[in-house]
Amino acid sequence: MENKKIILTGDRPTGRLHIGHYVGSLRNRVNIQNAGDYDKMFVFIADAQALTDNFENPEKVRQNVIEVALDYLSVGLDPSKVTMFIQSQIPELTELAFYYMNLVTVARLQRNPTVKSEIKMRGFTPEDGGDQVFGSGLPVGFFTYPISQAADITAFKANVVPAGEDQKPMIEQTVEIVRKFNSIYGEGTLVEPEIMLPSNSACLRLPGTDGKAKMSKSLGNCIYLSDSAADLHKKVMSMYTDPTHLNVADPGHVEGNCVFTYLDAFCHDEHFGLYMPDYACLDEMKEHYRRGGLGDVKCKKLLEKILNETLEPVRNRRTELEKDIPAIYEILKKGSEAAREVAASTVEDVKNAMKINYFKDAELIRGQAEKFAK
Ligand code: ATP
Ligand code: MG
């Protein structure tokens, strides 16, 4: 068990996937898959989690399941190598989450920085008119979703979770649950996961095209993997840069400037030979921008070419895949069946460890019979 590499990650079907997902997590998944450096890989569509803050809009979640599946396949995830499944189709995940709830305090959940900022972003307002983050308007389901994430990860005994930086507190929470569970019910039952962050720091939390801290489906500041070349052009050209860089000759800032952050995330030295031979590498181009004399449009044109290099094959593959939608549902169905078997076996381990396996426990039945016979 120890040496096996079991990879698991998921995405919420709240919209199509964007380049933040790509650099934060999808690119790592595809690289691992292609390198064959793993024993099992699970990739899932977190519809049950998406419902925790979209419970009034189930149709949005339902429509986006197929969008996310198409994005997975378009970036190159291969269903013959990766088990792709839909979270809600694995009831064992809910069962695990229920038992894990006993192992987490309300205070611990309230300390989770990602949950805190997401609550604020989603504007769950307290029904009692108070202004505290954890007001009574907050649904319990959303508040406890880190526990449900722990169930997702541990059900597959995953030890590697490729994800963006915002997921760090979730993995920490999962590790705590695993340790507590194992110490109470039996060492070795659950496996501790580790987050796999992108190695490039620009990719940890890719900002939105509006310059906001995170590109996010919920903020409408995304470049989607499925955007057409024309949409990409429009988005790149209207991207947030440096508000103090008014004239080409002005010195510019590259920090907090989306164009340079995206270049950090996507470009290689070879791109300069191909598209902008004036510079040998990004550092040289940044230096010129800082000095003054390099216009935003020129930088944006380079970025557009580089993004297109990644996105064009993804777009083309998607167009092909869209021609046979029933086949995509079939992939998800098969994947969900296979995933369910794995999760069911973990639930069995968990129930054995917790001794809630009454009917299989002959010793218990015999012991009770003897007790009552006295
Ligand atoms: P929502 O707004 O509905 O939460 P989201 O855009 O944040 O959607 P998720 O489905 O929550 O997307 O995230 C899926 C995965 O993608 C996670 O591993 C997350 O860390 C990663 N991710 C999402 N946005 C970014 C980003 N801007 N930069 C890096 N990684 C990201
Ligand atoms: Mg999110």
Short mmCIF file of C-alpha atoms and ligand atoms in Angstrom, two decimals:
data_model
loop_
_atom_site.label_atom_id
_atom_site.label_comp_id
_atom_site.label_asym_id
_atom_site.label_seq_id
_atom_site.Cartn_x
_atom_site.Cartn_y
_atom_site.Cartn_z
CA MET A 1 0.00 0.00 0.00
CA GLU A 2 2.72 2.43 1.14
CA ASN A 3 4.49 2.72 -2.22
CA LYS A 4 1.39 2.91 -4.37
CA LYS A 5 0.65 6.24 -5.96
CA ILE A 6 -3.08 6.84 -6.01
CA ILE A 7 -4.05 10.17 -7.51
CA LEU A 8 -7.42 11.83 -7.02
CA THR A 9 -8.87 15.23 -7.84
CA GLY A 10 -12.17 16.73 -8.81
CA ASP A 11 -13.77 19.91 -10.08
CA ARG A 12 -17.13 21.45 -9.37
CA PRO A 13 -19.56 21.47 -12.30
CA THR A 14 -20.43 25.14 -11.80
CA GLY A 15 -19.17 26.15 -15.24
CA ARG A 16 -16.76 25.17 -17.96
CA LEU A 17 -13.14 24.78 -16.89
CA HIS A 18 -10.69 27.65 -17.37
CA ILE A 19 -6.97 28.17 -17.71
CA GLY A 20 -6.71 28.57 -13.89
CA HIS A 21 -7.87 24.96 -13.55
CA TYR A 22 -5.48 24.00 -16.29
CA VAL A 23 -2.31 25.40 -14.75
CA GLY A 24 -3.44 24.76 -11.16
CA SER A 25 -4.32 21.11 -11.53
CA LEU A 26 -5.34 19.71 -14.93
CA ARG A 27 -1.88 20.09 -16.49
CA ASN A 28 -0.34 18.10 -13.60
CA ARG A 29 -2.95 15.36 -14.02
CA VAL A 30 -2.31 15.01 -17.74
CA ASN A 31 1.47 15.00 -17.21
CA ILE A 32 1.23 12.27 -14.57
CA GLN A 33 -1.09 10.26 -16.78
CA ASN A 34 1.21 10.54 -19.80
CA ALA A 35 4.31 9.74 -17.77
CA GLY A 36 2.51 6.66 -16.42
CA ASP A 37 3.89 7.57 -13.02
CA TYR A 38 0.98 6.29 -10.87
CA ASP A 39 -0.90 3.16 -9.91
CA LYS A 40 -4.43 4.50 -10.15
CA MET A 41 -5.89 7.86 -11.04
CA PHE A 42 -9.40 9.06 -10.24
CA VAL A 43 -10.82 12.28 -11.61
CA PHE A 44 -14.31 13.26 -10.63
CA ILE A 45 -17.02 15.81 -11.16
CA ALA A 46 -18.03 17.17 -7.76
CA ASP A 47 -21.73 17.72 -8.40
CA ALA A 48 -22.80 17.01 -4.81
CA GLN A 49 -20.33 19.60 -3.59
CA ALA A 50 -21.50 22.08 -6.22
CA LEU A 51 -25.03 21.64 -4.89
CA THR A 52 -23.96 22.81 -1.43
CA ASP A 53 -23.95 26.39 -2.72
CA ASN A 54 -26.16 25.89 -5.78
CA PHE A 55 -28.94 23.87 -4.17
CA GLU A 56 -31.53 26.28 -5.55
CA ASN A 57 -30.15 25.89 -9.05
CA PRO A 58 -29.75 22.14 -9.67
CA GLU A 59 -30.17 22.66 -13.42
CA LYS A 60 -26.95 24.71 -13.54
CA VAL A 61 -25.05 21.84 -11.95
CA ARG A 62 -26.75 19.24 -14.15
CA GLN A 63 -25.89 21.14 -17.35
CA ASN A 64 -22.28 21.62 -16.37
CA VAL A 65 -21.50 17.97 -15.63
CA ILE A 66 -21.09 17.25 -19.34
CA GLU A 67 -19.16 20.51 -19.88
CA VAL A 68 -16.56 19.48 -17.30
CA ALA A 69 -16.39 15.96 -18.75
CA LEU A 70 -15.77 17.43 -22.21
CA ASP A 71 -13.05 19.67 -20.77
CA TYR A 72 -11.37 16.66 -19.12
CA LEU A 73 -11.30 14.69 -22.33
CA SER A 74 -10.30 17.70 -24.43
CA VAL A 75 -7.18 18.41 -22.37
CA GLY A 76 -6.13 14.82 -22.86
CA LEU A 77 -7.33 12.84 -19.86
CA ASP A 78 -7.78 9.33 -21.19
CA PRO A 79 -10.64 7.20 -19.80
CA SER A 80 -8.66 4.03 -20.46
CA LYS A 81 -6.02 5.28 -18.02
CA VAL A 82 -8.08 7.35 -15.60
CA THR A 83 -11.33 6.53 -13.80
CA MET A 84 -13.71 9.44 -14.38
CA PHE A 85 -16.82 9.53 -12.26
CA ILE A 86 -19.65 11.67 -10.91
CA GLN A 87 -19.55 12.23 -7.16
CA SER A 88 -23.29 11.91 -6.47
CA GLN A 89 -23.36 8.45 -8.03
CA ILE A 90 -21.18 7.06 -5.22
CA PRO A 91 -23.44 6.99 -2.13
CA GLU A 92 -20.54 5.57 -0.08
CA LEU A 93 -18.99 9.07 -0.11
CA THR A 94 -21.95 10.49 1.80
CA GLU A 95 -21.76 7.61 4.23
CA LEU A 96 -18.09 8.26 5.00
CA ALA A 97 -18.70 12.00 5.39
CA PHE A 98 -21.36 11.29 8.02
CA TYR A 99 -18.93 9.31 10.17
CA TYR A 100 -16.14 11.85 9.71
CA MET A 101 -18.42 14.63 10.97
CA ASN A 102 -17.93 13.21 14.47
CA LEU A 103 -14.21 13.86 14.20
CA VAL A 104 -14.31 17.57 13.35
CA THR A 105 -15.33 20.44 15.60
CA VAL A 106 -17.36 23.45 14.52
CA ALA A 107 -14.49 25.68 15.68
CA ARG A 108 -12.06 23.82 13.40
CA LEU A 109 -14.28 24.32 10.36
CA GLN A 110 -14.68 27.98 11.23
CA ARG A 111 -10.90 28.39 11.11
CA ASN A 112 -10.67 27.09 7.52
CA PRO A 113 -9.50 30.16 5.54
CA THR A 114 -10.84 28.91 2.19
CA VAL A 115 -14.30 28.25 3.62
CA LYS A 116 -14.26 31.71 5.23
CA SER A 117 -13.39 33.54 2.03
CA GLU A 118 -15.80 31.46 -0.06
CA ILE A 119 -18.66 32.19 2.33
CA LYS A 120 -17.95 35.90 1.96
CA MET A 121 -17.65 35.62 -1.83
CA ARG A 122 -20.91 33.73 -2.13
CA GLY A 123 -22.70 36.28 0.03
CA PHE A 124 -24.54 33.92 2.37
CA THR A 125 -26.12 36.60 4.51
CA PRO A 126 -27.10 35.90 8.07
CA GLU A 127 -30.89 35.60 8.45
CA ASP A 128 -30.66 37.30 11.81
CA GLY A 129 -29.23 40.46 10.24
CA GLY A 130 -25.86 40.04 11.94
CA ASP A 131 -22.74 40.64 9.93
CA GLN A 132 -20.56 37.78 11.15
CA VAL A 133 -19.20 35.35 8.56
CA PHE A 134 -20.83 32.36 10.21
CA GLY A 135 -24.33 33.77 10.46
CA SER A 136 -27.47 31.70 10.50
CA GLY A 137 -27.94 32.13 6.72
CA LEU A 138 -25.11 29.70 6.06
CA PRO A 139 -26.26 26.25 4.94
CA VAL A 140 -24.77 23.40 6.99
CA GLY A 141 -23.96 21.53 3.77
CA PHE A 142 -21.67 24.28 2.51
CA PHE A 143 -20.09 24.80 5.93
CA THR A 144 -19.17 21.13 6.16
CA TYR A 145 -17.95 20.57 2.60
CA PRO A 146 -14.32 20.15 3.70
CA ILE A 147 -15.51 17.00 5.50
CA SER A 148 -17.15 15.75 2.35
CA GLN A 149 -13.88 16.40 0.51
CA ALA A 150 -12.09 14.27 3.08
CA ALA A 151 -14.55 11.49 2.25
CA ASP A 152 -13.85 11.86 -1.49
CA ILE A 153 -10.11 11.62 -1.00
CA THR A 154 -10.01 8.83 1.58
CA ALA A 155 -12.63 6.66 -0.13
CA PHE A 156 -10.05 5.98 -2.84
CA LYS A 157 -7.09 5.84 -0.41
CA ALA A 158 -5.58 8.64 -2.50
CA ASN A 159 -2.15 9.81 -1.40
CA VAL A 160 -1.58 12.49 -4.07
CA VAL A 161 -4.04 15.29 -4.78
CA PRO A 162 -3.03 17.61 -7.64
CA ALA A 163 -4.79 20.90 -6.86
CA GLY A 164 -4.38 24.67 -6.66
CA GLU A 165 -3.23 26.48 -3.53
CA ASP A 166 -6.80 27.21 -2.36
CA GLN A 167 -7.17 23.50 -1.67
CA LYS A 168 -4.32 23.38 0.87
CA PRO A 169 -6.60 23.86 3.91
CA MET A 170 -8.84 21.06 2.62
CA ILE A 171 -5.99 18.59 2.42
CA GLU A 172 -4.81 19.64 5.89
CA GLN A 173 -8.32 19.02 7.19
CA THR A 174 -8.34 15.59 5.53
CA VAL A 175 -5.00 14.66 7.09
CA GLU A 176 -6.37 15.59 10.53
CA ILE A 177 -9.45 13.44 9.97
CA VAL A 178 -7.33 10.50 8.82
CA ARG A 179 -5.07 10.75 11.87
CA LYS A 180 -7.97 11.05 14.27
CA PHE A 181 -9.88 8.20 12.65
CA ASN A 182 -6.85 5.90 12.63
CA SER A 183 -5.93 6.71 16.23
CA ILE A 184 -9.44 5.99 17.51
CA TYR A 185 -10.54 3.11 15.28
CA GLY A 186 -7.40 1.46 13.99
CA GLU A 187 -4.06 2.50 12.56
CA GLY A 188 -3.69 1.93 8.85
CA THR A 189 -7.38 2.08 8.01
CA LEU A 190 -7.26 5.40 6.15
CA VAL A 191 -4.43 6.87 4.08
CA GLU A 192 -3.00 10.38 4.53
CA PRO A 193 -3.04 12.45 1.33
CA GLU A 194 -0.57 15.06 0.18
CA ILE A 195 -1.35 18.01 -2.05
CA MET A 196 0.56 18.25 -5.34
CA LEU A 197 0.86 21.96 -6.11
CA PRO A 198 2.05 23.29 -9.46
CA SER A 199 5.83 23.79 -9.41
CA ASN A 200 5.53 27.22 -11.06
CA SER A 201 4.46 29.84 -8.50
CA ALA A 202 2.37 31.82 -11.05
CA CYS A 203 0.12 28.76 -11.30
CA LEU A 204 -0.67 28.33 -7.60
CA ARG A 205 -3.61 30.72 -7.87
CA LEU A 206 -3.93 32.19 -11.33
CA PRO A 207 -5.54 35.66 -11.18
CA GLY A 208 -8.60 36.61 -13.22
CA THR A 209 -8.43 38.66 -16.43
CA ASP A 210 -9.74 41.58 -14.33
CA GLY A 211 -6.66 41.43 -12.11
CA LYS A 212 -8.63 39.95 -9.17
CA ALA A 213 -6.81 37.48 -6.97
CA LYS A 214 -8.30 34.31 -8.47
CA MET A 215 -9.68 33.30 -11.81
CA SER A 216 -12.94 31.67 -10.81
CA LYS A 217 -16.05 30.43 -12.56
CA SER A 218 -18.09 32.27 -9.97
CA LEU A 219 -16.40 35.62 -10.65
CA GLY A 220 -16.79 35.72 -14.44
CA ASN A 221 -13.15 36.65 -15.03
CA CYS A 222 -12.08 33.54 -16.87
CA ILE A 223 -10.46 32.41 -20.08
CA TYR A 224 -12.23 29.10 -20.68
CA LEU A 225 -10.47 26.14 -22.25
CA SER A 226 -13.34 26.02 -24.72
CA ASP A 227 -13.29 29.73 -25.67
CA SER A 228 -13.14 30.31 -29.43
CA ALA A 229 -10.06 31.96 -30.93
CA ALA A 230 -12.14 35.13 -31.38
CA ASP A 231 -13.21 35.16 -27.71
CA LEU A 232 -9.65 34.54 -26.62
CA HIS A 233 -8.51 37.49 -28.72
CA LYS A 234 -11.12 39.78 -27.15
CA LYS A 235 -10.31 38.67 -23.61
CA VAL A 236 -6.56 39.02 -24.02
CA MET A 237 -6.86 42.45 -25.62
CA SER A 238 -9.06 43.77 -22.79
CA MET A 239 -6.99 42.21 -20.04
CA TYR A 240 -5.94 44.13 -16.95
CA THR A 241 -2.29 45.26 -17.14
CA ASP A 242 -0.56 48.08 -15.31
CA PRO A 243 -2.78 51.13 -14.76
CA THR A 244 0.29 53.39 -14.42
CA HIS A 245 1.69 52.32 -17.79
CA LEU A 246 -0.15 54.89 -19.90
CA ASN A 247 2.30 55.55 -22.72
CA VAL A 248 4.60 53.05 -24.36
CA ALA A 249 7.61 55.00 -23.10
CA ASP A 250 6.44 54.89 -19.44
CA PRO A 251 8.16 52.44 -17.12
CA GLY A 252 5.82 49.52 -16.37
CA HIS A 253 5.18 47.04 -13.55
CA VAL A 254 5.09 43.32 -14.18
CA GLU A 255 3.96 42.39 -10.66
CA GLY A 256 0.17 42.20 -10.47
CA ASN A 257 0.04 42.59 -14.26
CA CYS A 258 -2.05 39.68 -15.60
CA VAL A 259 -0.35 39.57 -18.97
CA PHE A 260 2.98 38.81 -17.32
CA THR A 261 1.49 36.43 -14.79
CA TYR A 262 -0.08 34.43 -17.63
CA LEU A 263 3.19 34.54 -19.54
CA ASP A 264 4.90 33.21 -16.39
CA ALA A 265 2.39 30.37 -16.34
CA PHE A 266 2.51 29.43 -20.02
CA CYS A 267 5.66 30.53 -21.81
CA HIS A 268 8.98 28.81 -22.42
CA ASP A 269 12.22 30.26 -23.76
CA GLU A 270 11.54 28.56 -27.13
CA HIS A 271 8.46 30.73 -27.59
CA PHE A 272 10.71 33.79 -27.96
CA GLY A 273 12.64 32.28 -30.85
CA LEU A 274 9.32 31.47 -32.49
CA TYR A 275 7.24 34.54 -31.83
CA MET A 276 9.41 37.35 -30.44
CA PRO A 277 13.07 36.99 -31.33
CA ASP A 278 13.91 40.44 -29.86
CA TYR A 279 14.28 38.69 -26.50
CA ALA A 280 15.88 35.41 -25.48
CA CYS A 281 13.56 34.83 -22.57
CA LEU A 282 10.73 36.28 -20.47
CA ASP A 283 13.12 37.94 -18.03
CA GLU A 284 14.59 40.04 -20.84
CA MET A 285 11.14 41.08 -22.00
CA LYS A 286 10.11 41.98 -18.42
CA GLU A 287 13.25 44.08 -18.09
CA HIS A 288 12.30 46.07 -21.18
CA TYR A 289 8.73 46.55 -19.91
CA ARG A 290 10.04 47.80 -16.57
CA ARG A 291 12.45 50.24 -18.28
CA GLY A 292 9.71 51.59 -20.54
CA GLY A 293 9.40 51.43 -24.30
CA LEU A 294 7.46 48.17 -24.58
CA GLY A 295 3.74 48.53 -25.25
CA ASP A 296 0.93 46.42 -23.77
CA VAL A 297 -0.45 45.44 -27.16
CA LYS A 298 2.82 43.82 -28.20
CA CYS A 299 2.89 41.82 -24.95
CA LYS A 300 -0.74 40.82 -25.37
CA LYS A 301 -0.17 39.64 -28.93
CA LEU A 302 2.61 37.34 -27.72
CA LEU A 303 0.41 36.01 -24.93
CA GLU A 304 -2.41 35.33 -27.36
CA LYS A 305 -0.13 33.28 -29.62
CA ILE A 306 1.21 31.28 -26.70
CA LEU A 307 -2.24 30.63 -25.22
CA ASN A 308 -3.53 29.58 -28.62
CA GLU A 309 -0.74 27.05 -28.93
CA THR A 310 -2.14 25.23 -25.86
CA LEU A 311 -5.81 25.93 -26.44
CA GLU A 312 -6.19 25.22 -30.13
CA PRO A 313 -5.71 21.44 -29.89
CA VAL A 314 -8.01 21.41 -26.83
CA ARG A 315 -10.67 23.31 -28.77
CA ASN A 316 -10.36 20.99 -31.78
CA ARG A 317 -10.61 17.85 -29.67
CA ARG A 318 -13.70 19.27 -27.96
CA THR A 319 -15.41 19.91 -31.29
CA GLU A 320 -14.88 16.24 -32.18
CA LEU A 321 -16.04 14.98 -28.78
CA GLU A 322 -19.21 17.09 -28.89
CA LYS A 323 -20.37 15.00 -31.83
CA ASP A 324 -21.04 11.97 -29.61
CA ILE A 325 -22.42 13.15 -26.26
CA PRO A 326 -24.02 9.79 -25.31
CA ALA A 327 -20.54 8.25 -25.47
CA ILE A 328 -19.32 10.75 -22.87
CA TYR A 329 -22.15 9.84 -20.48
CA GLU A 330 -21.24 6.19 -21.03
CA ILE A 331 -17.62 6.91 -20.00
CA LEU A 332 -18.89 8.60 -16.83
CA LYS A 333 -21.29 5.74 -16.11
CA LYS A 334 -18.59 3.07 -16.46
CA GLY A 335 -16.19 5.20 -14.41
CA SER A 336 -18.80 5.71 -11.69
CA GLU A 337 -19.42 1.96 -11.47
CA ALA A 338 -15.71 1.22 -11.17
CA ALA A 339 -15.22 4.01 -8.61
CA ARG A 340 -18.13 2.78 -6.56
CA GLU A 341 -16.52 -0.62 -6.10
CA VAL A 342 -13.37 0.98 -4.72
CA ALA A 343 -15.32 3.29 -2.39
CA ALA A 344 -17.49 0.40 -1.18
CA SER A 345 -14.44 -1.56 -0.20
CA THR A 346 -13.13 1.40 1.84
CA VAL A 347 -16.51 1.80 3.54
CA GLU A 348 -16.28 -1.84 4.50
CA ASP A 349 -12.82 -1.25 6.04
CA VAL A 350 -14.18 1.81 7.86
CA LYS A 351 -17.19 -0.03 9.22
CA ASN A 352 -15.07 -2.95 10.31
CA ALA A 353 -12.70 -0.56 12.08
CA MET A 354 -15.63 1.24 13.75
CA LYS A 355 -17.23 -2.08 14.59
CA ILE A 356 -20.49 -1.25 12.91
CA ASN A 357 -20.46 -4.49 10.98
CA TYR A 358 -22.92 -6.32 13.25
CA PHE A 359 -24.07 -8.99 10.85
CA LYS A 360 -20.57 -10.01 9.85
CA ASP A 361 -19.32 -10.15 13.43
CA ALA A 362 -19.97 -13.74 14.54
CA GLU A 363 -18.10 -13.11 17.78
CA LEU A 364 -20.40 -10.24 18.70
CA ILE A 365 -23.51 -12.31 18.04
CA ARG A 366 -22.14 -15.26 20.02
CA GLY A 367 -21.06 -12.98 22.90
CA GLN A 368 -24.44 -11.27 23.08
CA ALA A 369 -26.22 -14.62 22.96
CA GLU A 370 -24.11 -15.86 25.88
CA LYS A 371 -24.76 -12.67 27.85
CA PHE A 372 -28.51 -13.00 27.50
CA ALA A 373 -28.48 -16.75 28.16
CA LYS A 374 -27.07 -16.12 31.66
P1 ATP B 1 -16.10 27.79 -8.07
O1 ATP B 1 -16.01 29.27 -8.25
O2 ATP B 1 -17.42 27.19 -8.40
O3 ATP B 1 -15.53 27.34 -6.74
P2 ATP B 1 -13.54 27.36 -9.26
O4 ATP B 1 -13.26 28.09 -10.53
O5 ATP B 1 -12.93 27.85 -7.97
O6 ATP B 1 -15.11 27.21 -9.15
P3 ATP B 1 -13.15 24.60 -8.51
O7 ATP B 1 -13.96 23.56 -9.18
O8 ATP B 1 -13.50 25.06 -7.13
O9 ATP B 1 -13.09 25.86 -9.48
O10 ATP B 1 -11.60 24.16 -8.51
C1 ATP B 1 -11.13 22.98 -9.10
C2 ATP B 1 -9.63 22.87 -9.06
O11 ATP B 1 -9.02 23.89 -9.83
C3 ATP B 1 -9.01 23.00 -7.65
O12 ATP B 1 -7.91 22.13 -7.58
C4 ATP B 1 -8.54 24.42 -7.59
O13 ATP B 1 -7.43 24.58 -6.72
C5 ATP B 1 -8.09 24.64 -9.04
N1 ATP B 1 -8.24 26.05 -9.39
C6 ATP B 1 -9.42 26.72 -9.56
N2 ATP B 1 -9.18 28.00 -9.88
C7 ATP B 1 -7.82 28.14 -9.92
C8 ATP B 1 -6.94 29.24 -10.21
N3 ATP B 1 -7.41 30.43 -10.51
N4 ATP B 1 -5.60 29.01 -10.16
C9 ATP B 1 -5.09 27.80 -9.85
N5 ATP B 1 -5.88 26.72 -9.58
C10 ATP B 1 -7.22 26.90 -9.61
MG MG B 2 -13.57 26.78 -5.99
#
